[in-house]
Amino acid sequence: MNRLWVRLTLAFLIVTLVGVAVVALIADWSANNTFRQYLARQDALTQSGALDALAAFYQQRGTWDGVETMLVNANLVLPAGRGRGQASQGRGRPPLVLADASGRVVFDERGTMVGTTISPEDRAGALQVVSDGKTVGYLLFGSQGRGALAPGEQAFLDQLRVGFIVAGLIASTLGVLLGLVISRTVAAPLAQVAQAARGFAARDWHARASVRGAEEIAEVAREFNTMADELQRAETLRRNLMADIAHELRTPLTVLQGNLSAMLDEVYPLDRAEIATLYDETRVLARLVNDLRELSLAESGQLPLNVQAVEVAALAQTAVANFQAAADLQNVRVTCDASDALLARADPDRLAQVFRNLLSNALRHTPSGGAIRVRCSVFDGQPEFVTVSVQDTGDGIAPEDLPRVFDRFYRGDKSRARASGGTGLGLAIAKSLIEAMGGKIGVESERGKGSRFWFTVPTT
């Protein structure tokens, strides 16, 4: 099965088995090697005549006092002070121990057992020191061949191996169970992400993944949810766009159809005034279609731009002058605060269109007696951009509408009256044009205190 939890479980199993096998092999080799060294030393002691020397020593003195000196002189042990005796003597081999006839230890090569009594089992396996037909001491280690092991010794190693095998099986079982739990824990959040993706693909726009598990997996879930939010928003915008286009086209088409039907029925006279009314409706349709086409090209990056050095102040002053007459009719004061030395890299026609859209929007929402101020400047914190702002003293934008003012066909007026919001494409087009020229656009507004639309364009 090509599943993550299966692979993780197998990985845990393999790692556990390899670890157990390596430990078992090293332990088995070490036990065998140490045990054989132990037996080899016993054989060497037997063949060296140490038992006869010890028997002669005891027969001469009748006591084991001073036996350490004899063992050192016979090169059977190292002096106690040489190489820090207890640490160096017997390194990699067992120590030499001598006990008297009663089993009390009278000499220990490492000095840790003197005065203690060896067990009957140790006596049975020890080398006996015999003097005058009597056992006067025990030299621990029995005599066996260098390669072969006695049945009891072989049984000891076999039992050791069985212990390793049992320990390995237990460790493997625990490793598999632990690996299974961990792998399922790791894979479960990914399975939930996959399930959420399948649900989202089936147009369940509310399907989301649970953010849990390791940080990397949780990050995948968070990114999936972010993507799902954006796709859901895009789907909502697409549906709204279709409804908005149908709504915007229906009004002029209804006017055209009704007036033409009335003319055919001779309800309206076929004169120039009625034809002019129909022509105005066709212009509304043409403007709407052109706006949609322009917006589509700008959003797809296919809008042709004639980027050059542009005097921003001159464009701003020209735009304000063109709106001055309409502003006077509404009793709105329009001013322009701009420096003559602000050069930007932009398309002059598209930049003028942005000015027109922002001024038209500001004039539409500024009541009589209000004011609109256009300002162009370069801030110290952003010397590479020219910043332009259009600020009005209108009613402002509601907080819930503020994030969507640049959406296509979006108008804060839910009645969608064209008098209060145009086609709803002006700000969306302005945003696409500014971004196409490498700048940014935004809005700041507070209810009852007006709005401030701003945008930036790169300097030359």
Short mmCIF file of C-alpha atoms in Angstrom, two decimals:
data_model
loop_
_atom_site.label_atom_id
_atom_site.label_comp_id
_atom_site.label_asym_id
_atom_site.label_seq_id
_atom_site.Cartn_x
_atom_site.Cartn_y
_atom_site.Cartn_z
CA MET A 1 0.00 0.00 0.00
CA ASN A 2 1.41 3.31 -1.07
CA ARG A 3 0.30 5.22 2.01
CA LEU A 4 2.30 7.52 4.23
CA TRP A 5 1.36 5.79 7.50
CA VAL A 6 2.33 2.39 6.05
CA ARG A 7 5.69 3.72 4.92
CA LEU A 8 6.34 5.37 8.26
CA THR A 9 5.43 2.17 10.12
CA LEU A 10 7.76 0.13 7.92
CA ALA A 11 10.49 2.70 8.44
CA PHE A 12 10.11 2.43 12.23
CA LEU A 13 10.15 -1.37 11.96
CA ILE A 14 13.29 -1.43 9.82
CA VAL A 15 15.09 1.03 12.08
CA THR A 16 14.10 -1.00 15.16
CA LEU A 17 15.20 -4.32 13.65
CA VAL A 18 18.49 -2.91 12.43
CA GLY A 19 19.16 -1.36 15.83
CA VAL A 20 18.30 -4.56 17.69
CA ALA A 21 20.37 -6.67 15.28
CA VAL A 22 23.41 -4.42 15.62
CA VAL A 23 23.17 -4.37 19.42
CA ALA A 24 22.65 -8.16 19.55
CA LEU A 25 25.60 -8.86 17.25
CA ILE A 26 27.91 -6.57 19.19
CA ALA A 27 26.75 -7.96 22.53
CA ASP A 28 27.05 -11.55 21.34
CA TRP A 29 30.51 -10.94 19.93
CA SER A 30 31.60 -9.17 23.09
CA ALA A 31 30.21 -11.91 25.36
CA ASN A 32 31.82 -14.65 23.32
CA ASN A 33 35.12 -12.85 23.13
CA THR A 34 35.20 -12.00 26.84
CA PHE A 35 34.10 -15.47 27.88
CA ARG A 36 36.70 -17.15 25.71
CA GLN A 37 39.37 -14.81 27.03
CA TYR A 38 38.24 -15.80 30.49
CA LEU A 39 38.58 -19.50 29.70
CA ALA A 40 41.84 -19.00 27.84
CA ARG A 41 43.34 -17.40 30.92
CA GLN A 42 42.26 -20.32 33.04
CA ASP A 43 43.98 -22.70 30.64
CA ALA A 44 47.09 -20.54 30.65
CA LEU A 45 47.16 -20.57 34.45
CA THR A 46 46.87 -24.37 34.50
CA GLN A 47 49.65 -24.86 32.00
CA SER A 48 51.93 -22.29 33.61
CA GLY A 49 52.47 -24.38 36.77
CA ALA A 50 50.80 -21.77 38.98
CA LEU A 51 48.93 -24.45 40.95
CA ASP A 52 52.18 -26.29 41.82
CA ALA A 53 53.85 -23.02 42.80
CA LEU A 54 50.95 -22.10 45.06
CA ALA A 55 50.93 -25.58 46.63
CA ALA A 56 54.67 -25.35 47.32
CA PHE A 57 54.22 -21.83 48.78
CA TYR A 58 51.51 -23.03 51.18
CA GLN A 59 53.41 -26.21 52.13
CA GLN A 60 56.45 -24.14 52.97
CA ARG A 61 54.68 -21.47 55.01
CA GLY A 62 51.47 -23.10 56.15
CA THR A 63 49.62 -19.81 55.43
CA TRP A 64 48.71 -17.62 52.48
CA ASP A 65 50.32 -14.49 53.91
CA GLY A 66 52.64 -12.91 51.35
CA VAL A 67 51.14 -14.82 48.41
CA GLU A 68 50.79 -11.57 46.43
CA THR A 69 54.58 -11.18 46.29
CA MET A 70 54.97 -14.72 45.01
CA LEU A 71 52.35 -14.18 42.29
CA VAL A 72 54.06 -10.97 41.17
CA ASN A 73 57.49 -12.62 41.08
CA ALA A 74 55.99 -15.49 39.05
CA ASN A 75 54.60 -12.90 36.54
CA LEU A 76 51.08 -14.16 37.18
CA VAL A 77 49.80 -10.69 38.16
CA LEU A 78 51.05 -7.13 37.85
CA PRO A 79 52.31 -5.15 40.84
CA ALA A 80 49.51 -3.24 42.60
CA GLY A 81 51.05 0.18 41.91
CA ARG A 82 51.90 -0.32 38.26
CA GLY A 83 49.64 1.55 35.85
CA ARG A 84 47.22 2.29 38.69
CA GLY A 85 46.83 -1.49 39.31
CA GLN A 86 43.10 -1.89 39.61
CA ALA A 87 42.35 0.02 36.45
CA SER A 88 45.01 -1.60 34.29
CA GLN A 89 45.20 -5.11 35.67
CA GLY A 90 42.68 -7.41 34.08
CA ARG A 91 41.58 -4.79 31.49
CA GLY A 92 39.67 -6.88 28.95
CA ARG A 93 40.05 -10.04 31.12
CA PRO A 94 38.68 -11.25 34.49
CA PRO A 95 40.80 -10.79 37.65
CA LEU A 96 42.70 -13.54 39.41
CA VAL A 97 41.18 -14.53 42.77
CA LEU A 98 42.67 -16.90 45.40
CA ALA A 99 40.64 -18.29 48.30
CA ASP A 100 41.74 -20.46 51.21
CA ALA A 101 40.36 -23.90 52.04
CA SER A 102 37.29 -22.40 53.71
CA GLY A 103 36.48 -20.25 50.67
CA ARG A 104 37.58 -16.91 52.16
CA VAL A 105 39.32 -14.72 49.59
CA VAL A 106 42.94 -14.06 50.57
CA PHE A 107 44.00 -12.40 47.32
CA ASP A 108 42.13 -10.47 44.65
CA GLU A 109 43.97 -8.97 41.70
CA ARG A 110 41.71 -5.92 41.82
CA GLY A 111 41.50 -5.73 45.60
CA THR A 112 37.72 -5.71 45.84
CA MET A 113 36.93 -9.20 47.17
CA VAL A 114 39.56 -9.77 49.89
CA GLY A 115 37.89 -11.06 53.06
CA THR A 116 34.71 -12.19 51.33
CA THR A 117 33.69 -15.81 50.87
CA ILE A 118 33.16 -17.38 47.49
CA SER A 119 30.04 -19.41 46.81
CA PRO A 120 29.91 -23.22 46.52
CA GLU A 121 29.27 -22.79 42.77
CA ASP A 122 32.48 -20.78 42.44
CA ARG A 123 34.37 -23.47 44.37
CA ALA A 124 33.05 -26.14 42.05
CA GLY A 125 34.33 -24.30 38.99
CA ALA A 126 37.62 -23.12 40.52
CA LEU A 127 41.11 -24.66 40.21
CA GLN A 128 42.04 -26.47 43.42
CA VAL A 129 45.41 -25.94 45.12
CA VAL A 130 46.35 -29.31 46.69
CA SER A 131 49.09 -29.84 49.28
CA ASP A 132 49.77 -33.17 50.96
CA GLY A 133 46.60 -34.59 49.46
CA LYS A 134 44.41 -31.85 50.94
CA THR A 135 42.75 -28.87 49.23
CA VAL A 136 44.33 -25.80 50.76
CA GLY A 137 43.00 -23.17 48.31
CA TYR A 138 40.93 -22.34 45.30
CA LEU A 139 42.18 -20.46 42.24
CA LEU A 140 39.07 -19.31 40.46
CA PHE A 141 38.76 -20.58 36.86
CA GLY A 142 38.53 -24.21 35.72
CA SER A 143 40.63 -25.80 32.95
CA GLN A 144 39.03 -26.33 29.47
CA GLY A 145 40.26 -26.39 25.91
CA ARG A 146 40.98 -23.13 24.17
CA GLY A 147 38.35 -23.51 21.44
CA ALA A 148 35.69 -25.84 22.83
CA LEU A 149 33.26 -24.89 25.61
CA ALA A 150 31.88 -27.10 28.34
CA PRO A 151 28.18 -27.93 28.15
CA GLY A 152 27.40 -25.62 31.06
CA GLU A 153 29.42 -22.80 29.55
CA GLN A 154 27.83 -23.32 26.15
CA ALA A 155 24.40 -23.35 27.83
CA PHE A 156 25.24 -19.99 29.39
CA LEU A 157 26.01 -18.47 25.99
CA ASP A 158 22.94 -20.08 24.45
CA GLN A 159 20.79 -18.63 27.19
CA LEU A 160 22.39 -15.24 26.60
CA ARG A 161 21.54 -15.45 22.91
CA VAL A 162 17.95 -16.44 23.71
CA GLY A 163 17.72 -13.41 25.97
CA PHE A 164 18.91 -11.20 23.11
CA ILE A 165 16.35 -12.73 20.76
CA VAL A 166 13.50 -12.24 23.25
CA ALA A 167 14.64 -8.66 23.92
CA GLY A 168 14.82 -8.06 20.17
CA LEU A 169 11.29 -9.38 19.63
CA ILE A 170 9.92 -7.25 22.44
CA ALA A 171 11.76 -4.18 21.14
CA SER A 172 10.54 -4.88 17.59
CA THR A 173 6.94 -5.25 18.74
CA LEU A 174 7.11 -2.04 20.73
CA GLY A 175 8.80 -0.30 17.79
CA VAL A 176 6.06 -1.42 15.40
CA LEU A 177 3.28 -0.36 17.75
CA LEU A 178 4.95 2.99 18.44
CA GLY A 179 5.64 3.50 14.75
CA LEU A 180 2.03 2.68 13.91
CA VAL A 181 0.70 5.18 16.44
CA ILE A 182 3.12 7.92 15.39
CA SER A 183 2.61 7.33 11.66
CA ARG A 184 -1.16 7.38 11.98
CA THR A 185 -0.91 10.54 14.07
CA VAL A 186 1.28 12.16 11.41
CA ALA A 187 -0.79 10.97 8.45
CA ALA A 188 -4.25 11.71 9.87
CA PRO A 189 -4.06 15.52 9.40
CA LEU A 190 -2.89 15.02 5.81
CA ALA A 191 -5.84 12.70 5.19
CA GLN A 192 -8.15 15.44 6.47
CA VAL A 193 -6.53 17.95 4.11
CA ALA A 194 -7.11 15.52 1.22
CA GLN A 195 -10.73 15.02 2.30
CA ALA A 196 -11.27 18.77 2.47
CA ALA A 197 -9.70 19.15 -0.99
CA ARG A 198 -12.06 16.52 -2.42
CA GLY A 199 -15.02 18.27 -0.83
CA PHE A 200 -13.88 21.63 -2.20
CA ALA A 201 -13.45 20.12 -5.66
CA ALA A 202 -17.05 18.89 -5.40
CA ARG A 203 -18.09 22.56 -4.93
CA ASP A 204 -18.53 22.35 -1.19
CA TRP A 205 -17.16 25.88 -0.75
CA HIS A 206 -17.25 25.63 3.05
CA ALA A 207 -14.93 22.60 3.26
CA ARG A 208 -11.86 23.40 5.35
CA ALA A 209 -9.02 21.36 6.85
CA SER A 210 -8.39 21.12 10.59
CA VAL A 211 -5.17 22.89 11.58
CA ARG A 212 -3.40 20.35 13.79
CA GLY A 213 -0.43 18.02 13.89
CA ALA A 214 3.23 18.90 13.40
CA GLU A 215 4.08 22.48 12.47
CA GLU A 216 4.85 21.58 8.85
CA ILE A 217 1.54 19.71 8.43
CA ALA A 218 -0.38 22.45 10.23
CA GLU A 219 1.21 24.95 7.84
CA VAL A 220 -0.06 22.89 4.88
CA ALA A 221 -3.57 22.96 6.37
CA ARG A 222 -3.39 26.72 6.97
CA GLU A 223 -2.23 27.36 3.41
CA PHE A 224 -4.98 25.11 2.06
CA ASN A 225 -7.59 27.02 4.05
CA THR A 226 -6.18 30.32 2.79
CA MET A 227 -6.34 29.06 -0.78
CA ALA A 228 -9.89 27.82 -0.20
CA ASP A 229 -10.90 31.25 1.15
CA GLU A 230 -9.47 32.97 -1.91
CA LEU A 231 -11.12 30.51 -4.30
CA GLN A 232 -14.43 30.89 -2.51
CA ARG A 233 -14.10 34.65 -2.73
CA ALA A 234 -13.23 34.39 -6.43
CA GLU A 235 -16.24 32.16 -7.03
CA THR A 236 -18.48 34.61 -5.19
CA LEU A 237 -17.09 37.48 -7.26
CA ARG A 238 -17.63 35.50 -10.45
CA ARG A 239 -21.25 34.85 -9.59
CA ASN A 240 -21.77 38.45 -8.58
CA LEU A 241 -20.08 39.59 -11.78
CA MET A 242 -22.53 37.60 -13.92
CA ALA A 243 -25.48 38.99 -11.97
CA ASP A 244 -24.07 42.53 -12.11
CA ILE A 245 -23.45 42.41 -15.85
CA ALA A 246 -26.97 41.12 -16.41
CA HIS A 247 -28.33 43.89 -14.18
CA GLU A 248 -26.35 46.64 -15.90
CA LEU A 249 -27.29 45.45 -19.39
CA ARG A 250 -30.95 44.91 -18.59
CA THR A 251 -31.78 48.58 -17.93
CA PRO A 252 -30.63 50.10 -21.25
CA LEU A 253 -31.89 47.08 -23.20
CA THR A 254 -35.28 47.40 -21.54
CA VAL A 255 -35.40 51.10 -22.46
CA LEU A 256 -34.42 50.36 -26.05
CA GLN A 257 -36.89 47.51 -26.39
CA GLY A 258 -39.75 49.47 -24.84
CA ASN A 259 -39.21 52.62 -26.87
CA LEU A 260 -38.77 50.72 -30.13
CA SER A 261 -41.93 48.73 -29.42
CA ALA A 262 -43.82 51.96 -28.68
CA MET A 263 -42.59 53.48 -31.95
CA LEU A 264 -43.67 50.41 -33.91
CA ASP A 265 -47.08 50.62 -32.24
CA GLU A 266 -47.12 54.35 -33.08
CA VAL A 267 -47.40 55.21 -29.39
CA TYR A 268 -44.23 57.33 -29.66
CA PRO A 269 -43.65 59.45 -32.72
CA LEU A 270 -40.69 58.49 -34.88
CA ASP A 271 -38.88 61.83 -34.51
CA ARG A 272 -35.34 62.99 -33.73
CA ALA A 273 -35.96 63.43 -29.99
CA GLU A 274 -37.00 59.80 -29.47
CA ILE A 275 -34.14 58.56 -31.65
CA ALA A 276 -31.71 60.69 -29.58
CA THR A 277 -33.04 58.98 -26.41
CA LEU A 278 -32.40 55.55 -27.91
CA TYR A 279 -28.95 56.67 -29.04
CA ASP A 280 -28.08 57.73 -25.49
CA GLU A 281 -28.97 54.25 -24.26
CA THR A 282 -26.70 52.67 -26.88
CA ARG A 283 -23.90 54.90 -25.64
CA VAL A 284 -24.49 53.60 -22.10
CA LEU A 285 -24.23 50.06 -23.43
CA ALA A 286 -21.07 50.88 -25.39
CA ARG A 287 -19.46 52.52 -22.37
CA LEU A 288 -20.27 49.52 -20.21
CA VAL A 289 -18.85 47.06 -22.74
CA ASN A 290 -15.72 49.18 -23.19
CA ASP A 291 -15.22 49.40 -19.43
CA LEU A 292 -15.56 45.65 -19.09
CA ARG A 293 -13.11 45.02 -21.91
CA GLU A 294 -10.61 47.51 -20.50
CA LEU A 295 -10.91 46.02 -17.01
CA SER A 296 -10.43 42.49 -18.34
CA LEU A 297 -7.29 43.48 -20.28
CA ALA A 298 -5.83 45.33 -17.31
CA GLU A 299 -6.43 42.45 -14.90
CA SER A 300 -4.90 39.94 -17.31
CA GLY A 301 -1.83 42.14 -17.94
CA GLN A 302 -2.65 42.54 -21.64
CA LEU A 303 -3.55 46.22 -21.61
CA PRO A 304 -1.12 48.16 -23.85
CA LEU A 305 0.66 50.94 -21.95
CA ASN A 306 2.68 53.86 -23.30
CA VAL A 307 4.95 54.35 -20.29
CA GLN A 308 7.02 57.55 -20.35
CA ALA A 309 8.08 60.43 -18.15
CA VAL A 310 4.91 62.24 -17.04
CA GLU A 311 4.49 65.53 -15.21
CA VAL A 312 2.00 64.46 -12.55
CA ALA A 313 1.20 68.00 -11.38
CA ALA A 314 0.18 69.09 -14.87
CA LEU A 315 -2.12 66.09 -15.27
CA ALA A 316 -3.70 66.74 -11.87
CA GLN A 317 -4.29 70.42 -12.62
CA THR A 318 -5.81 69.59 -16.02
CA ALA A 319 -8.16 67.02 -14.47
CA VAL A 320 -9.27 69.51 -11.78
CA ALA A 321 -9.90 72.18 -14.44
CA ASN A 322 -12.05 69.73 -16.46
CA PHE A 323 -14.23 69.03 -13.41
CA GLN A 324 -14.44 72.63 -12.29
CA ALA A 325 -17.70 73.38 -14.17
CA ALA A 326 -19.48 70.29 -12.80
CA ALA A 327 -18.21 71.11 -9.31
CA ASP A 328 -19.51 74.68 -9.55
CA LEU A 329 -22.97 73.37 -10.49
CA GLN A 330 -22.96 71.24 -7.29
CA ASN A 331 -21.49 74.10 -5.22
CA VAL A 332 -18.38 71.99 -4.44
CA ARG A 333 -14.92 73.57 -4.18
CA VAL A 334 -12.13 71.66 -5.94
CA THR A 335 -8.47 72.55 -5.27
CA CYS A 336 -5.15 71.15 -6.42
CA ASP A 337 -1.99 71.15 -4.31
CA ALA A 338 0.85 69.90 -6.51
CA SER A 339 4.50 70.66 -7.20
CA ASP A 340 5.67 71.25 -10.76
CA ALA A 341 8.74 69.01 -10.32
CA LEU A 342 7.01 65.65 -9.86
CA LEU A 343 8.04 63.36 -12.70
CA ALA A 344 6.72 59.81 -12.81
CA ARG A 345 7.00 56.86 -15.18
CA ALA A 346 3.46 56.18 -16.33
CA ASP A 347 1.08 56.15 -19.25
CA PRO A 348 -0.25 59.76 -19.40
CA ASP A 349 -3.62 58.77 -20.90
CA ARG A 350 -4.21 55.99 -18.36
CA LEU A 351 -3.08 58.22 -15.49
CA ALA A 352 -5.49 60.94 -16.65
CA GLN A 353 -8.23 58.28 -16.72
CA VAL A 354 -7.45 57.41 -13.08
CA PHE A 355 -7.72 61.10 -12.14
CA ARG A 356 -11.10 61.31 -13.91
CA ASN A 357 -12.43 58.19 -12.19
CA LEU A 358 -11.36 59.33 -8.71
CA LEU A 359 -12.61 62.91 -9.17
CA SER A 360 -15.91 61.69 -10.61
CA ASN A 361 -16.35 59.36 -7.66
CA ALA A 362 -15.48 62.12 -5.15
CA LEU A 363 -17.81 64.63 -6.81
CA ARG A 364 -20.65 62.09 -6.82
CA HIS A 365 -20.41 61.62 -3.05
CA THR A 366 -19.66 65.18 -1.93
CA PRO A 367 -22.72 67.22 -0.94
CA SER A 368 -23.32 70.86 -1.78
CA GLY A 369 -20.97 73.16 0.11
CA GLY A 370 -18.32 70.48 0.40
CA ALA A 371 -14.76 70.44 -0.89
CA ILE A 372 -12.41 68.14 -2.82
CA ARG A 373 -8.66 68.43 -2.51
CA VAL A 374 -6.15 66.85 -4.89
CA ARG A 375 -2.60 66.61 -3.58
CA CYS A 376 0.58 65.33 -5.27
CA SER A 377 3.81 64.84 -3.33
CA VAL A 378 6.86 62.66 -2.67
CA PHE A 379 7.19 61.39 0.90
CA ASP A 380 10.58 61.07 2.56
CA GLY A 381 9.92 57.42 3.39
CA GLN A 382 9.11 56.58 -0.27
CA PRO A 383 11.29 58.73 -2.54
CA GLU A 384 10.90 56.24 -5.38
CA PHE A 385 7.15 56.92 -5.67
CA VAL A 386 4.94 59.92 -6.36
CA THR A 387 1.89 59.84 -4.09
CA VAL A 388 -1.41 61.34 -5.24
CA SER A 389 -4.46 61.68 -3.01
CA VAL A 390 -8.05 62.80 -3.70
CA GLN A 391 -9.79 63.78 -0.48
CA ASP A 392 -13.45 64.79 -0.15
CA THR A 393 -15.75 65.95 2.64
CA GLY A 394 -18.59 63.58 1.87
CA ASP A 395 -20.37 61.14 4.15
CA GLY A 396 -17.54 58.63 4.05
CA ILE A 397 -17.68 54.89 3.51
CA ALA A 398 -19.17 52.38 5.92
CA PRO A 399 -16.60 50.08 7.55
CA GLU A 400 -18.24 46.97 6.07
CA ASP A 401 -18.04 48.49 2.57
CA LEU A 402 -14.45 49.75 2.84
CA PRO A 403 -12.67 46.48 1.90
CA ARG A 404 -14.78 46.09 -1.26
CA VAL A 405 -14.82 49.56 -2.80
CA PHE A 406 -12.43 48.42 -5.55
CA ASP A 407 -14.48 45.34 -6.48
CA ARG A 408 -16.18 45.24 -9.85
CA PHE A 409 -19.77 46.51 -9.86
CA TYR A 410 -19.69 47.04 -6.10
CA ARG A 411 -21.68 49.99 -4.76
CA GLY A 412 -22.43 50.86 -1.17
CA ASP A 413 -25.94 51.91 -2.23
CA LYS A 414 -27.86 48.62 -2.20
CA SER A 415 -30.55 50.12 -4.40
CA ARG A 416 -27.89 50.18 -7.15
CA ALA A 417 -29.20 53.47 -8.51
CA ARG A 418 -26.85 54.65 -11.25
CA ALA A 419 -27.15 58.21 -9.98
CA SER A 420 -25.47 57.25 -6.74
CA GLY A 421 -22.85 54.89 -8.06
CA GLY A 422 -22.41 54.82 -11.85
CA THR A 423 -21.72 51.38 -13.29
CA GLY A 424 -19.53 50.41 -10.36
CA LEU A 425 -16.46 49.85 -12.58
CA GLY A 426 -14.61 53.16 -12.20
CA LEU A 427 -12.65 52.32 -9.04
CA ALA A 428 -11.97 48.75 -10.22
CA ILE A 429 -10.52 50.12 -13.47
CA ALA A 430 -8.46 52.71 -11.57
CA LYS A 431 -7.01 49.97 -9.36
CA SER A 432 -6.09 47.76 -12.33
CA LEU A 433 -4.47 50.65 -14.22
CA ILE A 434 -2.38 51.80 -11.27
CA GLU A 435 -1.18 48.25 -10.55
CA ALA A 436 -0.39 47.74 -14.24
CA MET A 437 1.89 50.82 -14.05
CA GLY A 438 3.72 49.42 -11.00
CA GLY A 439 1.96 51.42 -8.29
CA LYS A 440 -0.51 50.87 -5.49
CA ILE A 441 -3.92 52.28 -4.66
CA GLY A 442 -5.94 52.46 -1.46
CA VAL A 443 -8.61 54.28 0.49
CA GLU A 444 -9.02 55.72 3.97
CA SER A 445 -12.45 56.74 5.19
CA GLU A 446 -14.49 57.39 8.30
CA ARG A 447 -18.23 57.74 8.46
CA GLY A 448 -19.23 61.40 8.48
CA LYS A 449 -15.69 62.68 7.84
CA GLY A 450 -15.23 62.01 4.12
CA SER A 451 -12.88 59.72 2.22
CA ARG A 452 -9.30 59.88 1.00
CA PHE A 453 -8.37 57.84 -2.06
CA TRP A 454 -4.64 57.63 -2.78
CA PHE A 455 -2.35 55.98 -5.30
CA THR A 456 1.35 55.84 -6.06
CA VAL A 457 3.29 55.70 -9.33
CA PRO A 458 7.05 55.11 -9.71
CA THR A 459 9.29 58.15 -10.18
CA THR A 460 11.64 58.45 -13.15
#
